[in-house]
Short mmCIF file of C-alpha atoms in Angstrom, two decimals:
data_model
loop_
_atom_site.label_atom_id
_atom_site.label_comp_id
_atom_site.label_asym_id
_atom_site.label_seq_id
_atom_site.Cartn_x
_atom_site.Cartn_y
_atom_site.Cartn_z
CA MET A 9 -4.65 -8.82 24.28
CA SER A 10 -5.56 -5.19 23.70
CA ARG A 11 -2.90 -4.11 26.22
CA LEU A 12 -0.29 -6.18 24.40
CA ALA A 13 -1.40 -4.67 21.08
CA ALA A 14 -1.18 -1.17 22.57
CA LEU A 15 2.35 -1.92 23.84
CA PHE A 16 3.48 -3.04 20.38
CA GLU A 17 1.90 0.04 18.84
CA ILE A 18 3.78 2.31 21.26
CA LEU A 19 7.03 0.44 20.56
CA GLY A 20 6.41 0.84 16.83
CA GLY A 21 5.56 4.54 17.05
CA ALA A 22 1.98 4.02 15.83
CA ARG A 23 0.54 5.13 19.16
CA PRO A 24 1.79 8.03 21.31
CA LEU A 25 3.19 7.35 24.76
CA PRO A 26 0.65 7.90 27.56
CA ALA A 27 0.58 11.61 28.42
CA ARG A 28 2.98 12.64 31.18
CA PRO A 29 3.16 16.12 32.67
CA GLU A 30 6.91 16.22 32.16
CA ARG A 31 9.23 13.92 30.28
CA SER A 32 12.18 12.92 32.40
CA SER A 33 15.71 12.69 31.12
CA VAL A 34 15.60 8.96 31.95
CA ALA A 35 12.70 8.53 29.51
CA ALA A 36 14.60 10.44 26.83
CA LEU A 37 17.67 8.28 27.44
CA ALA A 38 15.55 5.11 27.24
CA GLN A 39 14.12 6.32 23.95
CA GLY A 40 17.61 6.94 22.58
CA VAL A 41 18.80 3.48 23.69
CA TYR A 42 15.72 1.93 22.06
CA TRP A 43 16.44 3.72 18.77
CA VAL A 44 20.07 2.59 18.80
CA LEU A 45 18.98 -0.98 19.57
CA LEU A 46 16.50 -1.00 16.68
CA LEU A 47 19.10 0.47 14.35
CA LEU A 48 21.82 -1.98 15.37
CA LEU A 49 19.50 -4.96 15.02
CA THR A 50 18.36 -3.76 11.60
CA LEU A 51 21.92 -3.13 10.41
CA SER A 52 23.05 -6.54 11.60
CA PHE A 53 20.29 -8.27 9.59
CA MET A 54 20.53 -6.05 6.48
CA GLY A 55 21.83 -7.34 3.18
CA ARG A 56 19.55 -10.32 2.61
CA SER A 57 17.06 -8.45 0.45
CA ALA A 58 16.58 -4.82 -0.50
CA LYS A 59 13.34 -4.91 -2.44
CA PHE A 60 10.00 -4.01 -0.94
CA ILE A 61 7.22 -6.20 -2.38
CA TYR A 62 4.68 -3.49 -3.09
CA ILE A 63 6.96 -1.23 -5.12
CA ASP A 64 5.85 -1.69 -8.73
CA PHE A 65 7.46 -4.69 -10.30
CA MET B 28 15.04 -0.34 -2.28
CA ILE B 29 14.67 3.46 -1.82
CA PHE B 30 13.42 3.54 1.78
CA ASN B 31 16.34 1.42 2.93
CA GLU B 32 18.93 3.42 0.99
CA LEU B 33 21.07 6.01 2.74
CA THR B 34 20.44 8.43 -0.13
CA PHE B 35 16.74 8.57 0.77
CA PHE B 36 17.55 9.91 4.22
CA ALA B 37 20.63 12.00 3.36
CA LEU B 38 19.61 13.57 0.04
CA PHE B 39 15.86 13.87 0.42
CA LEU B 40 14.20 13.28 3.79
CA ALA B 41 16.57 15.12 6.16
CA PRO B 42 17.17 18.24 4.00
CA CYS B 43 13.52 18.55 2.99
CA VAL B 44 12.25 18.20 6.57
CA ALA B 45 14.80 20.78 7.79
CA LEU B 46 13.93 23.30 5.06
CA PHE B 47 10.19 22.66 5.47
CA HIS B 48 10.31 23.67 9.13
CA LEU B 49 12.93 26.39 8.69
CA ALA B 50 10.91 28.09 5.94
CA ARG B 51 8.11 28.86 8.34
CA ARG B 52 10.42 29.98 11.14
CA LEU B 53 12.49 32.32 8.98
CA SER B 54 9.52 33.93 7.28
CA PRO B 55 6.10 32.98 8.64
CA GLY B 56 4.22 34.52 5.70
CA ARG B 57 6.38 33.72 2.68
CA GLY B 58 7.65 30.52 4.29
CA ALA B 59 4.14 29.12 4.37
CA GLN B 60 3.79 29.94 0.68
CA LEU B 61 7.11 28.30 -0.11
CA ARG B 62 6.37 25.03 1.64
CA PRO B 63 4.20 23.41 -1.06
CA TRP B 64 6.78 24.26 -3.74
CA LEU B 65 9.52 22.89 -1.49
CA LEU B 66 7.69 19.56 -1.21
CA ALA B 67 6.95 19.54 -4.94
CA GLY B 68 10.57 20.35 -5.81
CA PHE B 69 12.03 17.65 -3.56
CA GLY B 70 9.38 15.20 -4.80
CA ALA B 71 10.24 15.87 -8.43
CA ALA B 72 13.97 15.46 -7.67
CA PHE B 73 13.20 12.25 -5.77
CA PHE B 74 11.20 10.88 -8.72
CA ALA B 75 13.94 11.81 -11.19
CA TYR B 76 16.75 10.41 -9.04
CA TYR B 77 15.19 7.02 -8.27
CA GLY B 78 13.47 6.85 -11.66
CA TYR B 79 16.91 7.15 -13.25
CA HIS B 80 18.61 4.67 -10.93
CA HIS B 81 15.92 2.00 -10.56
CA PHE B 82 13.16 2.51 -13.10
CA GLY B 83 14.57 2.70 -16.60
CA GLY B 84 17.18 5.47 -16.68
CA VAL B 85 16.26 8.44 -18.84
CA VAL B 86 12.85 6.91 -19.65
CA GLY B 87 12.17 6.64 -15.92
CA VAL B 88 13.01 10.33 -15.50
CA ALA B 89 10.92 11.33 -18.53
CA ALA B 90 7.89 9.76 -16.84
CA ILE B 91 7.75 12.94 -14.77
CA LEU B 92 5.86 14.35 -17.76
CA VAL B 93 2.89 12.29 -16.53
CA PHE B 94 2.79 14.52 -13.43
CA VAL B 95 3.18 17.66 -15.53
CA ALA B 96 0.27 16.58 -17.75
CA GLU B 97 -1.88 15.90 -14.68
CA LEU B 98 -1.02 19.28 -13.12
CA VAL B 99 -1.88 21.06 -16.39
CA VAL B 100 -5.16 19.20 -17.04
CA SER B 101 -6.24 19.61 -13.41
CA ARG B 102 -6.31 23.42 -13.85
CA TRP B 103 -9.59 22.99 -15.76
CA TYR B 104 -11.22 20.63 -13.27
CA LYS B 105 -14.53 21.83 -11.88
CA LYS B 106 -17.73 20.26 -10.64
CA GLY B 107 -19.51 18.34 -13.38
CA SER B 108 -16.79 19.13 -15.94
CA ARG B 109 -15.99 16.64 -18.67
CA LEU B 110 -12.33 17.51 -18.23
CA CYS B 111 -12.45 15.68 -14.89
CA LEU B 112 -13.52 12.61 -16.82
CA LEU B 113 -10.68 13.27 -19.25
CA GLY B 114 -8.31 13.38 -16.25
CA ILE B 115 -9.64 10.00 -15.08
CA ILE B 116 -9.31 8.52 -18.57
CA GLN B 117 -5.79 9.94 -18.82
CA ALA B 118 -4.76 8.32 -15.53
CA VAL B 119 -6.35 4.96 -16.39
CA ALA B 120 -4.82 5.03 -19.88
CA ILE B 121 -1.34 5.69 -18.49
CA LEU B 122 -1.76 2.83 -16.01
CA VAL B 123 -3.06 0.43 -18.67
CA VAL B 124 -0.43 1.28 -21.28
CA PHE B 125 2.58 1.03 -18.97
CA LYS B 126 1.49 -1.79 -16.71
CA TYR B 127 -1.02 -3.93 -18.60
CA SER B 128 -0.46 -3.62 -22.37
CA SER B 129 1.77 -6.70 -22.44
CA PHE B 130 -0.60 -8.72 -20.22
CA PHE B 131 -3.75 -7.77 -22.12
CA SER B 132 -2.15 -8.56 -25.47
CA GLY B 133 -1.19 -11.96 -24.00
CA VAL B 134 -4.77 -12.52 -22.83
CA LEU B 135 -5.99 -11.64 -26.33
CA GLY B 136 -3.51 -14.16 -27.73
CA ASP B 137 -4.83 -16.82 -25.32
CA VAL B 138 -8.43 -16.08 -26.34
CA VAL B 139 -7.61 -16.21 -30.06
CA GLN B 140 -5.75 -19.47 -29.53
CA GLY B 141 -8.68 -20.82 -27.54
CA LEU B 142 -10.93 -20.12 -30.51
CA GLY B 143 -8.69 -22.33 -32.64
CA LEU B 144 -7.07 -19.46 -34.55
CA GLU B 145 -3.38 -18.66 -34.88
CA ARG B 146 -2.07 -17.06 -31.69
CA THR B 147 -1.30 -13.34 -31.90
CA GLY B 148 2.01 -12.08 -30.49
CA SER B 149 2.28 -10.28 -27.12
CA LEU B 150 3.42 -6.69 -26.80
CA PRO B 151 6.77 -6.26 -25.03
CA LYS B 152 6.75 -5.32 -21.34
CA LEU B 153 7.28 -1.59 -20.85
CA ILE B 154 9.25 0.08 -18.09
CA VAL B 155 6.81 0.87 -15.28
CA PRO B 156 7.40 4.39 -13.91
CA LEU B 157 8.16 4.70 -10.21
CA GLY B 158 4.98 4.61 -8.09
CA LEU B 159 2.68 4.38 -11.14
CA SER B 160 0.04 2.22 -9.45
CA PHE B 161 -0.23 4.62 -6.54
CA PHE B 162 0.01 8.12 -8.01
CA THR B 163 -2.55 7.31 -10.74
CA PHE B 164 -5.03 6.36 -7.99
CA GLU B 165 -4.48 9.74 -6.33
CA PHE B 166 -5.00 11.49 -9.69
CA ILE B 167 -8.29 9.60 -10.16
CA HIS B 168 -9.44 10.45 -6.61
CA VAL B 169 -8.97 14.19 -7.14
CA ALA B 170 -10.58 14.23 -10.61
CA ALA B 171 -13.56 12.15 -9.41
CA ASP B 172 -14.08 14.16 -6.22
CA VAL B 173 -13.90 17.52 -8.00
CA HIS B 174 -16.32 16.19 -10.63
CA SER B 175 -18.82 15.08 -7.99
CA GLY B 176 -18.45 18.30 -6.01
CA LYS B 177 -16.92 16.62 -2.94
CA LEU B 178 -13.74 18.66 -3.43
CA GLU B 179 -12.90 22.12 -4.70
CA ARG B 180 -10.16 22.16 -7.34
CA PRO B 181 -6.90 22.30 -5.37
CA PRO B 182 -4.60 25.30 -6.01
CA LEU B 183 -1.64 24.42 -8.23
CA ASP B 184 1.04 24.69 -5.52
CA ARG B 185 -0.90 22.50 -3.09
CA TYR B 186 -1.85 19.96 -5.71
CA ALA B 187 1.80 19.77 -6.81
CA ALA B 188 2.81 19.17 -3.16
CA PHE B 189 0.11 16.49 -2.88
CA VAL B 190 1.11 14.50 -5.97
CA PHE B 191 4.86 14.93 -5.40
CA PHE B 192 4.84 14.21 -1.64
CA PHE B 193 7.72 11.76 -1.80
CA PRO B 194 7.20 9.78 1.45
CA THR B 195 4.02 8.30 -0.07
CA MET B 196 4.85 8.59 -3.77
CA VAL B 197 6.40 5.16 -4.23
CA ALA B 198 3.85 2.81 -2.69
CA GLY B 199 1.35 4.80 -0.66
CA PRO B 200 -0.46 4.99 1.68
CA ILE B 201 -2.91 6.36 -0.90
CA LYS B 202 -3.76 9.84 0.36
CA ARG B 203 -6.89 11.97 0.03
CA TYR B 204 -6.46 15.64 -0.78
CA GLN B 205 -9.20 16.59 1.71
CA ASP B 206 -6.99 15.26 4.53
CA PHE B 207 -3.63 16.33 3.14
CA GLY B 208 -4.26 19.86 1.83
CA PRO B 209 -5.20 21.57 5.12
CA GLN B 210 -2.15 20.06 6.83
CA LEU B 211 0.23 21.99 4.57
CA ASP B 212 -0.63 25.17 6.48
CA ALA B 213 -1.12 23.61 9.88
CA ALA B 214 2.00 21.42 9.91
CA ARG B 215 4.57 22.56 12.44
CA PHE B 216 7.50 21.05 14.27
CA ASP B 217 6.04 18.86 17.02
CA PRO B 218 8.78 17.17 19.08
CA GLY B 219 6.43 14.35 20.18
CA LEU B 220 5.32 13.56 16.63
CA PHE B 221 8.88 13.96 15.33
CA SER B 222 10.09 11.43 17.90
CA ARG B 223 7.29 9.02 16.95
CA GLY B 224 8.27 9.51 13.32
CA ILE B 225 11.83 8.35 14.02
CA THR B 226 10.53 5.38 16.05
CA ARG B 227 8.16 4.48 13.24
CA ILE B 228 10.87 4.66 10.56
CA LEU B 229 13.23 2.52 12.63
CA SER B 230 10.56 -0.03 13.46
CA GLY B 231 9.61 -0.16 9.77
CA LEU B 232 13.21 -0.94 8.84
CA PHE B 233 13.28 -3.54 11.63
CA LYS B 234 10.12 -5.21 10.31
CA LYS B 235 11.53 -5.33 6.80
CA HIS B 236 15.09 -6.48 7.45
CA VAL B 237 14.79 -8.53 10.63
CA LEU B 238 11.30 -10.05 10.38
CA SER B 239 10.20 -10.04 6.73
CA ASP B 240 13.58 -11.07 5.34
CA THR B 241 13.73 -13.95 7.85
CA PHE B 242 10.35 -15.31 6.75
CA THR B 243 11.63 -14.99 3.17
CA LEU B 244 14.11 -17.79 3.92
CA TRP B 245 11.14 -20.18 4.04
CA SER B 246 8.71 -18.54 1.63
CA ASP B 247 11.30 -18.40 -1.17
CA ARG B 248 11.14 -22.21 -1.37
CA LEU B 249 7.75 -21.86 -3.05
CA ALA B 250 9.45 -20.40 -6.11
CA GLY B 251 11.68 -23.33 -7.03
CA ASP B 252 11.47 -27.04 -7.78
CA LEU B 253 11.40 -27.92 -4.07
CA VAL B 254 7.61 -27.72 -4.31
CA MET B 255 7.64 -30.94 -6.35
CA THR B 256 9.19 -32.94 -3.52
CA ALA B 257 7.72 -31.12 -0.53
CA THR B 258 5.11 -32.55 1.82
CA PRO B 259 1.73 -30.79 2.19
CA VAL B 260 2.79 -29.59 5.66
CA GLU B 261 5.98 -28.04 4.27
CA ILE B 262 4.05 -26.26 1.51
CA LEU B 263 1.53 -24.97 4.06
CA GLY B 264 4.42 -23.75 6.24
CA TRP B 265 6.03 -21.90 3.34
CA VAL B 266 2.72 -20.24 2.40
CA LEU B 267 2.23 -19.22 6.05
CA ALA B 268 5.76 -17.79 5.97
CA TYR B 269 4.84 -15.83 2.84
CA GLY B 270 1.81 -14.40 4.64
CA MET B 271 4.05 -13.15 7.45
CA LYS B 272 6.72 -11.94 5.02
CA ILE B 273 4.30 -9.81 2.99
CA TYR B 274 2.70 -8.41 6.16
CA PHE B 275 5.98 -7.33 7.73
CA ASP B 276 7.33 -6.13 4.39
CA PHE B 277 4.40 -3.89 3.47
CA SER B 278 3.50 -2.77 6.97
CA GLY B 279 7.22 -2.00 7.48
CA TYR B 280 7.24 0.00 4.26
CA SER B 281 4.07 1.83 5.36
CA ASP B 282 5.63 2.57 8.77
CA ILE B 283 8.58 4.26 7.07
CA ALA B 284 6.25 6.28 4.80
CA ILE B 285 3.98 7.33 7.68
CA GLY B 286 6.96 8.02 9.97
CA SER B 287 8.61 10.16 7.29
CA ALA B 288 5.39 12.18 6.98
CA TYR B 289 5.34 12.60 10.79
CA LEU B 290 8.73 14.34 10.54
CA PHE B 291 7.01 17.05 8.48
CA GLY B 292 4.20 17.20 11.04
CA ILE B 293 1.85 15.61 8.50
CA HIS B 294 -0.47 12.64 9.09
CA VAL B 295 -1.08 10.30 6.17
CA PRO B 296 -3.57 7.40 6.28
CA GLU B 297 -2.77 4.24 8.20
CA ASN B 298 -2.50 1.07 6.14
CA PHE B 299 -2.66 -1.77 8.69
CA ASP B 300 -4.55 -2.50 11.88
CA TRP B 301 -3.76 -6.04 13.07
CA PRO B 302 -5.28 -7.65 9.95
CA TYR B 303 -4.49 -11.25 10.93
CA THR B 304 -6.71 -10.97 13.99
CA SER B 305 -9.79 -10.19 11.88
CA PRO B 306 -12.84 -12.33 12.66
CA ASN B 307 -14.10 -12.23 9.06
CA ILE B 308 -12.92 -11.32 5.57
CA ARG B 309 -14.85 -8.04 5.53
CA GLU B 310 -13.05 -6.95 8.67
CA PHE B 311 -9.78 -8.14 7.16
CA TRP B 312 -10.18 -5.69 4.28
CA ARG B 313 -10.83 -2.90 6.77
CA ARG B 314 -7.48 -3.65 8.37
CA TRP B 315 -5.24 -4.75 5.47
CA HIS B 316 -3.93 -2.11 3.05
CA ILE B 317 -6.64 0.19 4.40
CA SER B 318 -5.98 3.08 2.04
CA LEU B 319 -6.34 0.80 -1.01
CA GLY B 320 -9.48 -0.86 0.38
CA ARG B 321 -11.11 2.53 0.87
CA TRP B 322 -10.06 3.66 -2.60
CA ILE B 323 -11.51 0.53 -4.23
CA PHE B 324 -14.72 0.98 -2.23
CA ASP B 325 -15.14 4.66 -3.16
CA TYR B 326 -14.00 4.63 -6.78
CA VAL B 327 -14.83 1.11 -8.03
CA TYR B 328 -17.37 -0.67 -5.81
CA ALA B 329 -19.65 2.31 -5.07
CA PRO B 330 -19.76 3.58 -8.70
CA LEU B 331 -20.65 0.03 -9.82
CA GLY B 332 -23.71 0.30 -7.56
CA GLY B 333 -22.26 -1.05 -4.31
CA SER B 334 -24.89 -2.88 -2.30
CA ARG B 335 -27.77 -0.79 -3.63
CA GLY B 336 -28.98 -3.51 -6.03
CA GLY B 337 -30.13 -7.00 -5.12
CA GLU B 338 -27.97 -9.82 -3.81
CA VAL B 339 -26.89 -10.93 -7.27
CA ARG B 340 -25.90 -7.44 -8.34
CA THR B 341 -24.06 -6.81 -5.05
CA SER B 342 -22.20 -10.09 -5.40
CA PHE B 343 -21.21 -9.19 -8.96
CA ASN B 344 -20.00 -5.76 -7.78
CA LEU B 345 -17.89 -7.34 -5.05
CA LEU B 346 -16.33 -9.83 -7.45
CA ALA B 347 -15.69 -7.13 -10.06
CA ALA B 348 -14.15 -4.72 -7.52
CA PHE B 349 -11.85 -7.40 -6.13
CA ALA B 350 -10.90 -8.72 -9.58
CA ILE B 351 -9.78 -5.16 -10.39
CA SER B 352 -7.99 -4.96 -7.05
CA GLY B 353 -6.23 -8.24 -7.91
CA LEU B 354 -5.24 -6.99 -11.33
CA TRP B 355 -3.92 -3.80 -9.76
CA HIS B 356 -1.56 -5.91 -7.65
CA GLY B 357 0.00 -7.45 -10.73
CA ALA B 358 -0.58 -8.00 -14.43
CA ALA B 359 -1.00 -11.79 -14.33
CA TYR B 360 -3.78 -14.37 -14.08
CA ASN B 361 -2.84 -15.42 -10.55
CA PHE B 362 -3.42 -11.90 -9.20
CA VAL B 363 -6.87 -11.77 -10.83
CA LEU B 364 -7.69 -15.15 -9.25
CA TRP B 365 -6.41 -13.87 -5.91
CA GLY B 366 -8.80 -10.91 -6.17
CA LEU B 367 -11.69 -13.15 -7.20
CA TRP B 368 -10.95 -15.47 -4.27
CA HIS B 369 -11.28 -12.54 -1.84
CA GLY B 370 -14.39 -11.31 -3.66
CA ALA B 371 -15.93 -14.79 -3.38
CA CYS B 372 -15.05 -14.96 0.34
CA LEU B 373 -16.78 -11.60 0.82
CA VAL B 374 -19.89 -12.83 -1.02
CA VAL B 375 -20.01 -15.94 1.20
CA HIS B 376 -19.47 -13.84 4.33
CA ARG B 377 -22.23 -11.45 3.25
CA LEU B 378 -24.70 -14.32 2.84
CA PHE B 379 -23.57 -16.00 6.07
CA SER B 380 -23.85 -12.81 8.14
CA ARG B 381 -27.55 -12.58 7.20
CA TRP B 382 -28.30 -16.10 8.43
CA PRO B 383 -30.32 -15.77 11.66
CA GLY B 384 -28.97 -19.07 13.05
CA ARG B 385 -25.29 -18.20 12.72
CA PRO B 386 -23.25 -19.07 15.79
CA THR B 387 -21.96 -16.43 18.19
CA GLY B 388 -19.85 -16.35 21.34
CA ARG B 389 -16.19 -16.39 22.28
CA THR B 390 -15.37 -19.85 20.90
CA TRP B 391 -16.97 -18.99 17.59
CA ARG B 392 -14.99 -15.75 17.46
CA VAL B 393 -11.70 -17.60 17.94
CA PHE B 394 -12.75 -20.15 15.31
CA SER B 395 -13.73 -17.39 12.88
CA ILE B 396 -10.36 -15.63 13.35
CA VAL B 397 -8.57 -18.91 12.50
CA LEU B 398 -10.90 -19.54 9.54
CA THR B 399 -10.33 -16.03 8.18
CA PHE B 400 -6.58 -16.43 8.58
CA LEU B 401 -6.67 -19.73 6.66
CA ALA B 402 -8.77 -18.18 3.87
CA VAL B 403 -6.32 -15.29 3.59
CA THR B 404 -3.40 -17.74 3.64
CA PHE B 405 -4.90 -19.73 0.78
CA GLY B 406 -5.17 -16.42 -1.06
CA TRP B 407 -1.44 -15.81 -0.53
CA ALA B 408 -0.72 -19.10 -2.28
CA LEU B 409 -2.45 -17.66 -5.36
CA PHE B 410 -0.69 -14.33 -4.89
CA CYS B 411 2.87 -15.55 -4.58
CA MET B 412 2.96 -18.30 -7.21
CA ASP B 413 2.22 -18.14 -10.92
CA MET B 414 -0.48 -20.46 -12.20
CA SER B 415 1.82 -23.34 -13.15
CA GLN B 416 3.66 -23.25 -9.82
CA PHE B 417 0.35 -22.96 -7.95
CA SER B 418 -0.99 -26.01 -9.82
CA ARG B 419 2.14 -27.99 -8.95
CA ALA B 420 1.88 -27.01 -5.29
CA MET B 421 -1.84 -27.82 -5.13
CA SER B 422 -1.33 -31.20 -6.79
CA ARG B 423 1.33 -32.00 -4.16
CA VAL B 424 -0.99 -30.92 -1.33
CA ILE B 425 -4.03 -32.79 -2.66
CA GLY B 426 -1.89 -35.83 -3.54
CA GLY B 427 -0.31 -35.83 -0.10
CA LEU B 428 -3.63 -35.56 1.71
CA SER B 429 -5.41 -38.25 -0.29
#
């Protein structure tokens, strides 16, 4: 369970990637693809609600 | 709203981050001095822009005077000074007037009516300035900590940067100056942290728009007349959906705030740590809205006496602290009851954890996680419905089960 939690935290940016001596261009490309995927998914679901609950109401 | 608007990124976040890092590169000495004013300037513009567009037009912009008053009064803060207490009173008064005057006048009316007298009228609801519930808590933290000697009075430029730091201005995480102040000098462009910041912002938007808004499709049914014809299982499902919606909504919001701060090279407090896997309600409050829980502990529960008195006094302090926490979430009876429910759960947990014969082991742990989740879920039913809707839902559930 803790490994799964750690994976989600890395995917969410809450936890840094495990230290590597050198970041490869493949890793950078994968990161870019991941960002685009997140953005596209978000954009495709946007428009149902704009309000965040905890902003004073 | 705000964090999912293009203007937030284009007008405020991107230019401010670029100038924040450029200032130091172009002129290491003067740039470092400029940085706090840069953050304060962008924060003030952010408050004015969104205050005007979403929080009452010109009145929303004029609320910036609250910050000016705080920055002026804070110049006289020192250890043991009564002006610190004045600063606390000022912050509480602003919060009460803007957020609670209508509610409290309604409560007074209810009490008068309950005594058999003619009901008094309620005050009209005022426009609540942007981020009021959060920035007043930061004002109180600084005044209280300077008063107790835990903190030296912050210099004006740094304090202005602290209160106007726009990534956390709207809805936290509630910062502490002791953590934030030193970072203003130390913050530098860190590609790893910058990259995590972008990931965090994007995952926050994903949580809000893909996950939270999907759960809203079910949880919204609690608001209408469908409750009157729903089965107990349906109502339970909608409340569970609300629990997921609020988690993904607020943790998504917090991700965007924390990720935005990462872009500056600044760490702000975390707000969530897998709260729904907590094995008890005490642990839940260490993992849910962490920055608020710590604030309530330090500035409400501890000053009331914390756990230093006997069991009765400690229980009272817990109930009082969580009633205030509930009221902070919203000016309505259901929020107070929500707070009292959590306070009562904490009292029960406190008594139970002292019982020598309490069960232990893996099975018990799983059971206690489920039990905690159900207790929290029942709390969400109080949180998301007003009292009349909650009564209708409960009568359906009890009627359906009997």
